[in-house]
Amino acid sequence: MGFKDCYAAIPRQWRFPRSILYLFAIELLIEIAALALFGIAQPDLYRTRLWQEGSDHGWNSNPNEIIYAYANYRPIDTPLPWSQFVTNFNVVIAVLALFLLLCKGIMYICHIFYPLLSLPIHAALIALYAVSIHAQAAPDMSDPEHPQPGAPWYITKSCGAPVTPRLKGYCQQAKGSFAVTIMLLAVFVVYFVLSLYSLVRPKRFRDSEDDKLDDAESQQQRPWEMVQVPPPTPGATGGLKSPMTPRTTAFNTLSGKMGGAGKGKGKGKEKTTAARQDEKLPLRHHISMGDEVYNGPSGGK
C-alpha cells in the first residue's frame, strides 16, 4: 500500500458533524468566562489574601514564612496553589485555547478540520488543563504545624462564615476559576473522544467509502462512458449527415408545388414551365450535404 492509498484511507468526515458546531458554541462561552476570571486574578488580586485568610483559620501555611525564609537565607518554595506561576499559567492557556478555537472554526468552515488533525490539538489542550487543575488543587505542606493535604480551602469549604465577608467575592471568583477549568477539560475530552470515534470506522462505513472511492476513480479513468450522445437530427440522412434546415425544406417544398402545377399544362408551355422551374431552384446548397447533387424538383421527374 503506497502513500496515496494510506492518505486516502484516512477518514475526513466527522461521524456527528452537527455536534462539532455545538461544541464550538459551548467552548466559546466557557473560554470567555475563563479568560475573564483568569485575567482578573492576574497578577495578584486575591491569591495572597486568600492564602492569608486560610492561615488565620489554621487551614494552610502562612505567607509570611516566605519572607522569614528569605531573611534567614533559608531556601523555600512557594506552595503551588499560592504561586504566581499558576496564575500566569492559567492566563496563557486560556489565551491559547481561545486562539485555537478561532483556528478550528476557520478550518471547519474551509472543510479542513479533519478528525486526525483534531486529535493532537485536543490531546495537548487536555494535558495543559490537567496540569492547571492539578496546580490549583495541589496540597500545601510547607508548614508542618498547619498542613493542607488536599485542595485549598476556597475549593473545599464554603465562602460564607467564618470567612471574612469582604473576601467572599474573591472566594467565589477562585471557585469559579477552578470550575471553568474543569468544564473546559471536559469539553476537550469530548472533542478527543469524538475525533477518535470518527477515525475508527465500522466495516460497513469503510465498505461504503471504498465503493465511493472506486466509483470516483472509474469516472476519472473512463470519462467517455459518461458522455451523452446527442440524438439524430430530424430530417438528416443517416442521422448525422445532410441535416435538412428550414430554409432548404421551404425551397424544396415550394419547388415541388410549382412542379406539380406544371404537369396539367399543354406541350406548348413546356419551355415556359421549365424556365420557371429553373428560376425556382434553391439559392444555396447546404454546406453539410457532402457529395449530394441537386437533382431538381421532385415534381419534374
PDB file of C-alpha atoms in Angstrom:
ATOM      1  CA  MET A   1       0.000   0.000   0.000  1.00  0.00           C
ATOM      2  CA  GLY A   2       1.520   3.282  -1.107  1.00  0.00           C
ATOM      3  CA  PHE A   3       1.442   6.699   0.480  1.00  0.00           C
ATOM      4  CA  LYS A   4      -1.526   7.810  -1.617  1.00  0.00           C
ATOM      5  CA  ASP A   5      -3.530   4.744  -0.585  1.00  0.00           C
ATOM      6  CA  CYS A   6      -2.728   5.336   3.096  1.00  0.00           C
ATOM      7  CA  TYR A   7      -3.635   9.012   2.782  1.00  0.00           C
ATOM      8  CA  ALA A   8      -6.897   8.180   1.021  1.00  0.00           C
ATOM      9  CA  ALA A   9      -7.786   5.644   3.722  1.00  0.00           C
ATOM     10  CA  ILE A  10      -7.744   8.318   6.477  1.00  0.00           C
ATOM     11  CA  PRO A  11     -11.331   9.362   7.341  1.00  0.00           C
ATOM     12  CA  ARG A  12     -12.007  13.042   6.748  1.00  0.00           C
ATOM     13  CA  GLN A  13     -15.648  13.185   7.760  1.00  0.00           C
ATOM     14  CA  TRP A  14     -17.000  13.570  11.283  1.00  0.00           C
ATOM     15  CA  ARG A  15     -19.434  10.953  12.463  1.00  0.00           C
ATOM     16  CA  PHE A  16     -21.572  13.679  14.045  1.00  0.00           C
ATOM     17  CA  PRO A  17     -20.729  16.936  12.218  1.00  0.00           C
ATOM     18  CA  ARG A  18     -23.505  18.940  13.884  1.00  0.00           C
ATOM     19  CA  SER A  19     -22.092  18.137  17.323  1.00  0.00           C
ATOM     20  CA  ILE A  20     -18.880  19.970  16.381  1.00  0.00           C
ATOM     21  CA  LEU A  21     -20.848  23.192  15.981  1.00  0.00           C
ATOM     22  CA  TYR A  22     -22.461  22.712  19.387  1.00  0.00           C
ATOM     23  CA  LEU A  23     -19.056  22.090  20.945  1.00  0.00           C
ATOM     24  CA  PHE A  24     -17.723  25.264  19.314  1.00  0.00           C
ATOM     25  CA  ALA A  25     -20.521  27.321  20.855  1.00  0.00           C
ATOM     26  CA  ILE A  26     -20.129  25.758  24.320  1.00  0.00           C
ATOM     27  CA  GLU A  27     -16.368  26.128  24.258  1.00  0.00           C
ATOM     28  CA  LEU A  28     -16.601  29.773  23.215  1.00  0.00           C
ATOM     29  CA  LEU A  29     -18.852  30.653  26.146  1.00  0.00           C
ATOM     30  CA  ILE A  30     -16.654  28.861  28.672  1.00  0.00           C
ATOM     31  CA  GLU A  31     -13.459  30.277  27.164  1.00  0.00           C
ATOM     32  CA  ILE A  32     -14.733  33.837  27.504  1.00  0.00           C
ATOM     33  CA  ALA A  33     -15.615  33.227  31.154  1.00  0.00           C
ATOM     34  CA  ALA A  34     -12.248  31.575  31.847  1.00  0.00           C
ATOM     35  CA  LEU A  35     -10.278  34.347  30.172  1.00  0.00           C
ATOM     36  CA  ALA A  36     -12.159  36.977  32.181  1.00  0.00           C
ATOM     37  CA  LEU A  37     -11.673  35.186  35.513  1.00  0.00           C
ATOM     38  CA  PHE A  38      -8.016  34.383  34.955  1.00  0.00           C
ATOM     39  CA  GLY A  39      -7.321  37.891  33.675  1.00  0.00           C
ATOM     40  CA  ILE A  40      -8.944  39.486  36.719  1.00  0.00           C
ATOM     41  CA  ALA A  41      -6.880  37.336  39.060  1.00  0.00           C
ATOM     42  CA  GLN A  42      -3.611  38.431  37.473  1.00  0.00           C
ATOM     43  CA  PRO A  43      -1.139  39.383  38.806  1.00  0.00           C
ATOM     44  CA  ASP A  44      -2.215  39.049  42.454  1.00  0.00           C
ATOM     45  CA  LEU A  45      -5.682  40.402  43.062  1.00  0.00           C
ATOM     46  CA  TYR A  46      -6.791  37.912  45.716  1.00  0.00           C
ATOM     47  CA  ARG A  47      -4.313  34.999  45.763  1.00  0.00           C
ATOM     48  CA  THR A  48      -2.255  36.263  48.735  1.00  0.00           C
ATOM     49  CA  ARG A  49      -5.388  37.466  50.561  1.00  0.00           C
ATOM     50  CA  LEU A  50      -6.961  34.021  50.365  1.00  0.00           C
ATOM     51  CA  TRP A  51      -3.672  32.476  51.452  1.00  0.00           C
ATOM     52  CA  GLN A  52      -3.571  34.754  54.494  1.00  0.00           C
ATOM     53  CA  GLU A  53      -7.228  34.056  55.255  1.00  0.00           C
ATOM     54  CA  GLY A  54      -6.548  30.339  55.343  1.00  0.00           C
ATOM     55  CA  SER A  55      -3.558  30.876  57.580  1.00  0.00           C
ATOM     56  CA  ASP A  56      -5.653  32.919  60.020  1.00  0.00           C
ATOM     57  CA  HIS A  57      -8.033  29.978  60.399  1.00  0.00           C
ATOM     58  CA  GLY A  58      -5.240  27.403  60.519  1.00  0.00           C
ATOM     59  CA  TRP A  59      -6.161  25.795  57.192  1.00  0.00           C
ATOM     60  CA  ASN A  60      -2.805  26.278  55.445  1.00  0.00           C
ATOM     61  CA  SER A  61       0.638  27.832  55.794  1.00  0.00           C
ATOM     62  CA  ASN A  62       1.373  31.478  56.437  1.00  0.00           C
ATOM     63  CA  PRO A  63       2.566  33.680  53.533  1.00  0.00           C
ATOM     64  CA  ASN A  64       4.920  35.484  55.915  1.00  0.00           C
ATOM     65  CA  GLU A  65       7.023  32.333  56.122  1.00  0.00           C
ATOM     66  CA  ILE A  66       8.352  33.103  52.654  1.00  0.00           C
ATOM     67  CA  ILE A  67       9.639  36.479  53.910  1.00  0.00           C
ATOM     68  CA  TYR A  68      11.196  34.896  57.013  1.00  0.00           C
ATOM     69  CA  ALA A  69      12.894  32.249  54.910  1.00  0.00           C
ATOM     70  CA  TYR A  70      14.366  34.820  52.578  1.00  0.00           C
ATOM     71  CA  ALA A  71      15.546  36.928  55.502  1.00  0.00           C
ATOM     72  CA  ASN A  72      17.320  33.934  57.049  1.00  0.00           C
ATOM     73  CA  TYR A  73      18.744  32.779  53.727  1.00  0.00           C
ATOM     74  CA  ARG A  74      16.773  29.575  54.012  1.00  0.00           C
ATOM     75  CA  PRO A  75      15.660  28.024  50.721  1.00  0.00           C
ATOM     76  CA  ILE A  76      11.931  27.604  50.460  1.00  0.00           C
ATOM     77  CA  ASP A  77       9.487  27.065  47.640  1.00  0.00           C
ATOM     78  CA  THR A  78       6.157  28.813  47.431  1.00  0.00           C
ATOM     79  CA  PRO A  79       3.326  26.290  47.703  1.00  0.00           C
ATOM     80  CA  LEU A  80       1.995  25.514  44.254  1.00  0.00           C
ATOM     81  CA  PRO A  81      -1.645  26.668  44.709  1.00  0.00           C
ATOM     82  CA  TRP A  82      -0.406  30.061  46.005  1.00  0.00           C
ATOM     83  CA  SER A  83       2.369  30.648  43.462  1.00  0.00           C
ATOM     84  CA  GLN A  84       2.485  33.267  40.721  1.00  0.00           C
ATOM     85  CA  PHE A  85       3.229  30.505  38.243  1.00  0.00           C
ATOM     86  CA  VAL A  86      -0.290  29.105  38.469  1.00  0.00           C
ATOM     87  CA  THR A  87      -1.895  32.487  37.845  1.00  0.00           C
ATOM     88  CA  ASN A  88       0.262  33.207  34.797  1.00  0.00           C
ATOM     89  CA  PHE A  89      -0.109  29.667  33.500  1.00  0.00           C
ATOM     90  CA  ASN A  90      -3.898  29.883  33.594  1.00  0.00           C
ATOM     91  CA  VAL A  91      -3.900  33.125  31.617  1.00  0.00           C
ATOM     92  CA  VAL A  92      -1.566  31.685  28.977  1.00  0.00           C
ATOM     93  CA  ILE A  93      -3.564  28.517  28.372  1.00  0.00           C
ATOM     94  CA  ALA A  94      -6.829  30.492  28.269  1.00  0.00           C
ATOM     95  CA  VAL A  95      -5.468  32.753  25.521  1.00  0.00           C
ATOM     96  CA  LEU A  96      -4.019  29.751  23.681  1.00  0.00           C
ATOM     97  CA  ALA A  97      -7.297  27.829  23.825  1.00  0.00           C
ATOM     98  CA  LEU A  98      -9.257  30.832  22.525  1.00  0.00           C
ATOM     99  CA  PHE A  99      -6.802  31.280  19.655  1.00  0.00           C
ATOM    100  CA  LEU A 100      -7.052  27.591  18.751  1.00  0.00           C
ATOM    101  CA  LEU A 101     -10.843  27.860  18.861  1.00  0.00           C
ATOM    102  CA  LEU A 102     -10.758  30.609  16.217  1.00  0.00           C
ATOM    103  CA  CYS A 103      -8.407  28.490  14.095  1.00  0.00           C
ATOM    104  CA  LYS A 104     -10.667  25.465  14.464  1.00  0.00           C
ATOM    105  CA  GLY A 105     -13.691  27.463  13.373  1.00  0.00           C
ATOM    106  CA  ILE A 106     -11.906  28.738  10.258  1.00  0.00           C
ATOM    107  CA  MET A 107     -10.665  25.253   9.381  1.00  0.00           C
ATOM    108  CA  TYR A 108     -14.152  23.827   9.865  1.00  0.00           C
ATOM    109  CA  ILE A 109     -15.631  26.418   7.507  1.00  0.00           C
ATOM    110  CA  CYS A 110     -12.931  25.571   4.940  1.00  0.00           C
ATOM    111  CA  HIS A 111     -13.671  21.828   5.398  1.00  0.00           C
ATOM    112  CA  ILE A 112     -10.125  21.000   6.511  1.00  0.00           C
ATOM    113  CA  PHE A 113     -10.758  20.414  10.223  1.00  0.00           C
ATOM    114  CA  TYR A 114     -10.276  16.652   9.995  1.00  0.00           C
ATOM    115  CA  PRO A 115     -10.601  14.270  12.961  1.00  0.00           C
ATOM    116  CA  LEU A 116      -6.939  13.307  12.577  1.00  0.00           C
ATOM    117  CA  LEU A 117      -5.964  16.981  12.967  1.00  0.00           C
ATOM    118  CA  SER A 118      -8.292  17.449  15.920  1.00  0.00           C
ATOM    119  CA  LEU A 119      -6.802  14.534  17.829  1.00  0.00           C
ATOM    120  CA  PRO A 120      -3.343  16.006  18.672  1.00  0.00           C
ATOM    121  CA  ILE A 121      -4.742  19.527  19.200  1.00  0.00           C
ATOM    122  CA  HIS A 122      -7.164  18.445  21.899  1.00  0.00           C
ATOM    123  CA  ALA A 123      -4.709  15.960  23.376  1.00  0.00           C
ATOM    124  CA  ALA A 124      -2.353  18.882  24.031  1.00  0.00           C
ATOM    125  CA  LEU A 125      -5.166  21.013  25.492  1.00  0.00           C
ATOM    126  CA  ILE A 126      -6.216  18.151  27.752  1.00  0.00           C
ATOM    127  CA  ALA A 127      -2.663  17.886  29.060  1.00  0.00           C
ATOM    128  CA  LEU A 128      -2.416  21.651  29.680  1.00  0.00           C
ATOM    129  CA  TYR A 129      -5.708  21.924  31.537  1.00  0.00           C
ATOM    130  CA  ALA A 130      -4.970  18.781  33.531  1.00  0.00           C
ATOM    131  CA  VAL A 131      -1.781  20.477  34.742  1.00  0.00           C
ATOM    132  CA  SER A 132      -3.806  23.584  35.622  1.00  0.00           C
ATOM    133  CA  ILE A 133      -6.306  21.578  37.653  1.00  0.00           C
ATOM    134  CA  HIS A 134      -3.503  19.789  39.461  1.00  0.00           C
ATOM    135  CA  ALA A 135      -1.781  23.096  40.267  1.00  0.00           C
ATOM    136  CA  GLN A 136      -4.950  24.767  41.537  1.00  0.00           C
ATOM    137  CA  ALA A 137      -5.850  21.795  43.725  1.00  0.00           C
ATOM    138  CA  ALA A 138      -2.305  20.983  44.901  1.00  0.00           C
ATOM    139  CA  PRO A 139      -1.631  20.484  48.629  1.00  0.00           C
ATOM    140  CA  ASP A 140       0.273  22.897  50.844  1.00  0.00           C
ATOM    141  CA  MET A 141       2.585  21.014  53.194  1.00  0.00           C
ATOM    142  CA  SER A 142       5.184  23.745  53.720  1.00  0.00           C
ATOM    143  CA  ASP A 143       4.081  24.342  57.341  1.00  0.00           C
ATOM    144  CA  PRO A 144       4.190  21.132  59.416  1.00  0.00           C
ATOM    145  CA  GLU A 145       2.017  22.730  62.098  1.00  0.00           C
ATOM    146  CA  HIS A 146      -0.719  23.679  59.634  1.00  0.00           C
ATOM    147  CA  PRO A 147      -0.628  21.127  56.820  1.00  0.00           C
ATOM    148  CA  GLN A 148      -3.040  21.249  53.907  1.00  0.00           C
ATOM    149  CA  PRO A 149      -3.111  17.729  52.440  1.00  0.00           C
ATOM    150  CA  GLY A 150      -5.816  18.393  49.895  1.00  0.00           C
ATOM    151  CA  ALA A 151      -7.099  21.256  47.773  1.00  0.00           C
ATOM    152  CA  PRO A 152      -7.086  24.851  49.105  1.00  0.00           C
ATOM    153  CA  TRP A 153      -9.815  25.883  51.474  1.00  0.00           C
ATOM    154  CA  TYR A 154     -11.698  28.052  48.954  1.00  0.00           C
ATOM    155  CA  ILE A 155     -12.394  24.880  46.952  1.00  0.00           C
ATOM    156  CA  THR A 156     -13.257  22.513  49.770  1.00  0.00           C
ATOM    157  CA  LYS A 157     -15.068  24.962  52.049  1.00  0.00           C
ATOM    158  CA  SER A 158     -17.903  27.443  51.746  1.00  0.00           C
ATOM    159  CA  CYS A 159     -17.293  31.113  51.094  1.00  0.00           C
ATOM    160  CA  GLY A 160     -19.610  32.046  53.964  1.00  0.00           C
ATOM    161  CA  ALA A 161     -18.826  32.242  57.678  1.00  0.00           C
ATOM    162  CA  PRO A 162     -16.269  32.064  59.181  1.00  0.00           C
ATOM    163  CA  VAL A 163     -14.644  33.603  56.106  1.00  0.00           C
ATOM    164  CA  THR A 164     -14.183  37.375  56.240  1.00  0.00           C
ATOM    165  CA  PRO A 165     -17.160  38.969  54.425  1.00  0.00           C
ATOM    166  CA  ARG A 166     -15.006  41.253  52.303  1.00  0.00           C
ATOM    167  CA  LEU A 167     -13.266  38.190  50.844  1.00  0.00           C
ATOM    168  CA  LYS A 168     -16.465  36.411  49.902  1.00  0.00           C
ATOM    169  CA  GLY A 169     -16.425  37.736  46.335  1.00  0.00           C
ATOM    170  CA  TYR A 170     -12.779  36.770  45.837  1.00  0.00           C
ATOM    171  CA  CYS A 171     -13.511  33.304  47.185  1.00  0.00           C
ATOM    172  CA  GLN A 172     -16.344  32.867  44.701  1.00  0.00           C
ATOM    173  CA  GLN A 173     -14.138  34.036  41.834  1.00  0.00           C
ATOM    174  CA  ALA A 174     -11.487  31.479  42.797  1.00  0.00           C
ATOM    175  CA  LYS A 175     -14.145  28.763  42.911  1.00  0.00           C
ATOM    176  CA  GLY A 176     -15.415  29.880  39.505  1.00  0.00           C
ATOM    177  CA  SER A 177     -11.928  29.759  38.008  1.00  0.00           C
ATOM    178  CA  PHE A 178     -11.489  26.190  39.180  1.00  0.00           C
ATOM    179  CA  ALA A 179     -14.950  25.255  37.890  1.00  0.00           C
ATOM    180  CA  VAL A 180     -14.433  26.640  34.367  1.00  0.00           C
ATOM    181  CA  THR A 181     -11.075  24.856  34.198  1.00  0.00           C
ATOM    182  CA  ILE A 182     -12.821  21.542  34.855  1.00  0.00           C
ATOM    183  CA  MET A 183     -15.552  22.369  32.327  1.00  0.00           C
ATOM    184  CA  LEU A 184     -13.011  23.160  29.613  1.00  0.00           C
ATOM    185  CA  LEU A 185     -11.172  19.932  30.337  1.00  0.00           C
ATOM    186  CA  ALA A 186     -14.456  18.045  29.934  1.00  0.00           C
ATOM    187  CA  VAL A 187     -15.155  19.780  26.604  1.00  0.00           C
ATOM    188  CA  PHE A 188     -11.694  18.893  25.292  1.00  0.00           C
ATOM    189  CA  VAL A 189     -12.167  15.279  26.361  1.00  0.00           C
ATOM    190  CA  VAL A 190     -15.411  15.175  24.360  1.00  0.00           C
ATOM    191  CA  TYR A 191     -13.539  16.597  21.356  1.00  0.00           C
ATOM    192  CA  PHE A 192     -10.860  13.935  21.737  1.00  0.00           C
ATOM    193  CA  VAL A 193     -13.319  11.044  22.072  1.00  0.00           C
ATOM    194  CA  LEU A 194     -15.369  12.279  19.113  1.00  0.00           C
ATOM    195  CA  SER A 195     -12.217  12.596  16.983  1.00  0.00           C
ATOM    196  CA  LEU A 196     -11.121   9.100  17.901  1.00  0.00           C
ATOM    197  CA  TYR A 197     -14.605   7.749  17.241  1.00  0.00           C
ATOM    198  CA  SER A 198     -14.635   9.400  13.808  1.00  0.00           C
ATOM    199  CA  LEU A 199     -11.285   7.832  12.916  1.00  0.00           C
ATOM    200  CA  VAL A 200     -12.324   4.317  13.926  1.00  0.00           C
ATOM    201  CA  ARG A 201     -14.976   3.436  11.362  1.00  0.00           C
ATOM    202  CA  PRO A 202     -17.058   0.250  11.381  1.00  0.00           C
ATOM    203  CA  LYS A 203     -16.684  -2.159   8.482  1.00  0.00           C
ATOM    204  CA  ARG A 204     -19.912  -1.051   6.797  1.00  0.00           C
ATOM    205  CA  PHE A 205     -18.703   2.568   6.723  1.00  0.00           C
ATOM    206  CA  ARG A 206     -15.337   1.510   5.297  1.00  0.00           C
ATOM    207  CA  ASP A 207     -17.020  -0.569   2.593  1.00  0.00           C
ATOM    208  CA  SER A 208     -19.297   2.310   1.553  1.00  0.00           C
ATOM    209  CA  GLU A 209     -16.360   4.734   1.395  1.00  0.00           C
ATOM    210  CA  ASP A 210     -14.334   2.235  -0.662  1.00  0.00           C
ATOM    211  CA  ASP A 211     -17.226   1.923  -3.113  1.00  0.00           C
ATOM    212  CA  LYS A 212     -17.441   5.704  -3.450  1.00  0.00           C
ATOM    213  CA  LEU A 213     -13.674   5.912  -3.997  1.00  0.00           C
ATOM    214  CA  ASP A 214     -13.787   3.186  -6.672  1.00  0.00           C
ATOM    215  CA  ASP A 215     -16.655   4.933  -8.454  1.00  0.00           C
ATOM    216  CA  ALA A 216     -14.759   8.234  -8.446  1.00  0.00           C
ATOM    217  CA  GLU A 217     -11.611   6.587  -9.831  1.00  0.00           C
ATOM    218  CA  SER A 218     -13.536   4.766 -12.550  1.00  0.00           C
ATOM    219  CA  GLN A 219     -15.198   8.007 -13.633  1.00  0.00           C
ATOM    220  CA  GLN A 220     -11.824   9.733 -13.856  1.00  0.00           C
ATOM    221  CA  GLN A 221     -10.282   6.882 -15.856  1.00  0.00           C
ATOM    222  CA  ARG A 222     -13.196   6.458 -18.258  1.00  0.00           C
ATOM    223  CA  PRO A 223     -14.828   9.833 -18.733  1.00  0.00           C
ATOM    224  CA  TRP A 224     -16.065   8.926 -22.226  1.00  0.00           C
ATOM    225  CA  GLU A 225     -18.563   6.463 -20.769  1.00  0.00           C
ATOM    226  CA  MET A 226     -20.426   9.331 -19.156  1.00  0.00           C
ATOM    227  CA  VAL A 227     -20.707  11.375 -22.372  1.00  0.00           C
ATOM    228  CA  GLN A 228     -24.253  11.536 -23.669  1.00  0.00           C
ATOM    229  CA  VAL A 229     -24.534  11.040 -27.433  1.00  0.00           C
ATOM    230  CA  PRO A 230     -26.850  13.651 -28.947  1.00  0.00           C
ATOM    231  CA  PRO A 231     -29.966  12.297 -30.690  1.00  0.00           C
ATOM    232  CA  PRO A 232     -30.069  12.208 -34.511  1.00  0.00           C
ATOM    233  CA  THR A 233     -31.011  15.442 -36.208  1.00  0.00           C
ATOM    234  CA  PRO A 234     -34.549  15.203 -37.616  1.00  0.00           C
ATOM    235  CA  GLY A 235     -34.579  15.194 -41.395  1.00  0.00           C
ATOM    236  CA  ALA A 236     -30.901  14.255 -41.729  1.00  0.00           C
ATOM    237  CA  THR A 237     -29.645  11.494 -43.990  1.00  0.00           C
ATOM    238  CA  GLY A 238     -28.219   8.663 -41.852  1.00  0.00           C
ATOM    239  CA  GLY A 239     -28.926  10.568 -38.645  1.00  0.00           C
ATOM    240  CA  LEU A 240     -25.767  12.720 -38.737  1.00  0.00           C
ATOM    241  CA  LYS A 241     -25.282  13.697 -42.416  1.00  0.00           C
ATOM    242  CA  SER A 242     -27.096  16.225 -44.555  1.00  0.00           C
ATOM    243  CA  PRO A 243     -29.378  17.880 -41.998  1.00  0.00           C
ATOM    244  CA  MET A 244     -32.449  19.487 -43.569  1.00  0.00           C
ATOM    245  CA  THR A 245     -32.537  23.087 -42.484  1.00  0.00           C
ATOM    246  CA  PRO A 246     -35.826  25.026 -42.505  1.00  0.00           C
ATOM    247  CA  ARG A 247     -34.578  27.119 -45.451  1.00  0.00           C
ATOM    248  CA  THR A 248     -33.776  24.056 -47.573  1.00  0.00           C
ATOM    249  CA  THR A 249     -37.099  22.420 -46.676  1.00  0.00           C
ATOM    250  CA  ALA A 250     -39.046  25.547 -47.634  1.00  0.00           C
ATOM    251  CA  PHE A 251     -37.301  25.828 -51.033  1.00  0.00           C
ATOM    252  CA  ASN A 252     -37.820  22.147 -51.822  1.00  0.00           C
ATOM    253  CA  THR A 253     -41.491  22.322 -50.870  1.00  0.00           C
ATOM    254  CA  LEU A 254     -42.021  25.409 -52.986  1.00  0.00           C
ATOM    255  CA  SER A 255     -40.237  23.845 -55.966  1.00  0.00           C
ATOM    256  CA  GLY A 256     -42.341  20.667 -55.663  1.00  0.00           C
ATOM    257  CA  LYS A 257     -45.610  22.593 -55.705  1.00  0.00           C
ATOM    258  CA  MET A 258     -44.639  24.557 -58.758  1.00  0.00           C
ATOM    259  CA  GLY A 259     -43.508  21.374 -60.497  1.00  0.00           C
ATOM    260  CA  GLY A 260     -46.856  19.694 -59.801  1.00  0.00           C
ATOM    261  CA  ALA A 261     -48.790  22.643 -61.213  1.00  0.00           C
ATOM    262  CA  GLY A 262     -46.788  22.404 -64.425  1.00  0.00           C
ATOM    263  CA  LYS A 263     -47.983  18.837 -65.190  1.00  0.00           C
ATOM    264  CA  GLY A 264     -51.535  19.941 -66.129  1.00  0.00           C
ATOM    265  CA  LYS A 265     -50.448  22.378 -68.838  1.00  0.00           C
ATOM    266  CA  GLY A 266     -50.069  21.657 -72.571  1.00  0.00           C
ATOM    267  CA  LYS A 267     -46.974  20.752 -74.506  1.00  0.00           C
ATOM    268  CA  GLY A 268     -46.805  24.216 -75.908  1.00  0.00           C
ATOM    269  CA  LYS A 269     -45.984  25.571 -72.486  1.00  0.00           C
ATOM    270  CA  GLU A 270     -43.224  23.055 -71.582  1.00  0.00           C
ATOM    271  CA  LYS A 271     -40.408  25.501 -72.288  1.00  0.00           C
ATOM    272  CA  THR A 272     -42.063  28.201 -70.200  1.00  0.00           C
ATOM    273  CA  THR A 273     -42.625  25.759 -67.306  1.00  0.00           C
ATOM    274  CA  ALA A 274     -39.036  24.527 -67.452  1.00  0.00           C
ATOM    275  CA  ALA A 275     -37.771  28.092 -67.375  1.00  0.00           C
ATOM    276  CA  ARG A 276     -39.876  28.871 -64.349  1.00  0.00           C
ATOM    277  CA  GLN A 277     -38.642  25.711 -62.625  1.00  0.00           C
ATOM    278  CA  ASP A 278     -35.064  26.738 -63.307  1.00  0.00           C
ATOM    279  CA  GLU A 279     -35.768  30.092 -61.714  1.00  0.00           C
ATOM    280  CA  LYS A 280     -37.139  28.374 -58.583  1.00  0.00           C
ATOM    281  CA  LEU A 281     -34.044  26.319 -57.893  1.00  0.00           C
ATOM    282  CA  PRO A 282     -32.680  26.639 -54.318  1.00  0.00           C
ATOM    283  CA  LEU A 283     -30.464  29.667 -53.952  1.00  0.00           C
ATOM    284  CA  ARG A 284     -27.899  27.876 -51.845  1.00  0.00           C
ATOM    285  CA  HIS A 285     -26.703  24.333 -51.413  1.00  0.00           C
ATOM    286  CA  HIS A 286     -26.187  23.466 -47.713  1.00  0.00           C
ATOM    287  CA  ILE A 287     -22.501  23.136 -46.865  1.00  0.00           C
ATOM    288  CA  SER A 288     -23.005  19.958 -44.830  1.00  0.00           C
ATOM    289  CA  MET A 289     -24.730  17.959 -47.658  1.00  0.00           C
ATOM    290  CA  GLY A 290     -21.446  16.385 -48.688  1.00  0.00           C
ATOM    291  CA  ASP A 291     -21.279  14.923 -52.164  1.00  0.00           C
ATOM    292  CA  GLU A 292     -25.035  15.011 -52.803  1.00  0.00           C
ATOM    293  CA  VAL A 293     -26.040  16.692 -56.023  1.00  0.00           C
ATOM    294  CA  TYR A 294     -29.231  18.570 -56.512  1.00  0.00           C
ATOM    295  CA  ASN A 295     -31.499  16.653 -58.936  1.00  0.00           C
ATOM    296  CA  GLY A 296     -34.199  19.247 -59.457  1.00  0.00           C
ATOM    297  CA  PRO A 297     -37.691  19.410 -58.041  1.00  0.00           C
ATOM    298  CA  SER A 298     -39.420  16.175 -57.224  1.00  0.00           C
ATOM    299  CA  GLY A 299     -42.344  17.036 -59.499  1.00  0.00           C
ATOM    300  CA  GLY A 300     -40.079  17.324 -62.526  1.00  0.00           C
ATOM    301  CA  LYS A 301     -39.326  13.617 -62.732  1.00  0.00           C
TER     302      LYS A 301
END
